[in-house]
Amino acid sequence: MMMCDEMIQGIRQVLVQLSSFGSFE
């Protein structure tokens, strides 16, 4: 499986969003 930079950026954005939600809890 080859991961494109765009895919990696998208995944990182999701991780950042999840981290933000975790802070709210």
JSON list of C-alpha atoms in Angstrom, two decimals:
[
{"chain": "A", "resi": 1, "resn": "MET", "atom": "CA", "xyz": [0.00, 0.00, 0.00]},
{"chain": "A", "resi": 2, "resn": "MET", "atom": "CA", "xyz": [1.44, 3.35, -1.05]},
{"chain": "A", "resi": 3, "resn": "MET", "atom": "CA", "xyz": [0.26, 6.31, 1.00]},
{"chain": "A", "resi": 4, "resn": "CYS", "atom": "CA", "xyz": [0.09, 9.68, -0.75]},
{"chain": "A", "resi": 5, "resn": "ASP", "atom": "CA", "xyz": [1.12, 12.85, 1.07]},
{"chain": "A", "resi": 6, "resn": "GLU", "atom": "CA", "xyz": [-2.48, 14.04, 0.73]},
{"chain": "A", "resi": 7, "resn": "MET", "atom": "CA", "xyz": [-3.74, 10.95, 2.54]},
{"chain": "A", "resi": 8, "resn": "ILE", "atom": "CA", "xyz": [-1.15, 11.40, 5.30]},
{"chain": "A", "resi": 9, "resn": "GLN", "atom": "CA", "xyz": [-2.15, 15.05, 5.75]},
{"chain": "A", "resi": 10, "resn": "GLY", "atom": "CA", "xyz": [-5.82, 14.05, 5.94]},
{"chain": "A", "resi": 11, "resn": "ILE", "atom": "CA", "xyz": [-5.10, 11.43, 8.59]},
{"chain": "A", "resi": 12, "resn": "ARG", "atom": "CA", "xyz": [-3.04, 13.92, 10.61]},
{"chain": "A", "resi": 13, "resn": "GLN", "atom": "CA", "xyz": [-5.91, 16.42, 10.48]},
{"chain": "A", "resi": 14, "resn": "VAL", "atom": "CA", "xyz": [-8.28, 13.75, 11.82]},
{"chain": "A", "resi": 15, "resn": "LEU", "atom": "CA", "xyz": [-5.86, 12.91, 14.63]},
{"chain": "A", "resi": 16, "resn": "VAL", "atom": "CA", "xyz": [-5.62, 16.60, 15.57]},
{"chain": "A", "resi": 17, "resn": "GLN", "atom": "CA", "xyz": [-9.42, 16.87, 15.62]},
{"chain": "A", "resi": 18, "resn": "LEU", "atom": "CA", "xyz": [-9.68, 13.76, 17.81]},
{"chain": "A", "resi": 19, "resn": "SER", "atom": "CA", "xyz": [-7.09, 15.24, 20.19]},
{"chain": "A", "resi": 20, "resn": "SER", "atom": "CA", "xyz": [-9.14, 18.44, 20.39]},
{"chain": "A", "resi": 21, "resn": "PHE", "atom": "CA", "xyz": [-12.30, 16.48, 21.23]},
{"chain": "A", "resi": 22, "resn": "GLY", "atom": "CA", "xyz": [-10.36, 14.60, 23.92]},
{"chain": "A", "resi": 23, "resn": "SER", "atom": "CA", "xyz": [-9.37, 17.92, 25.52]},
{"chain": "A", "resi": 24, "resn": "PHE", "atom": "CA", "xyz": [-13.00, 19.02, 25.73]},
{"chain": "A", "resi": 25, "resn": "GLU", "atom": "CA", "xyz": [-13.96, 15.86, 27.67]}
]
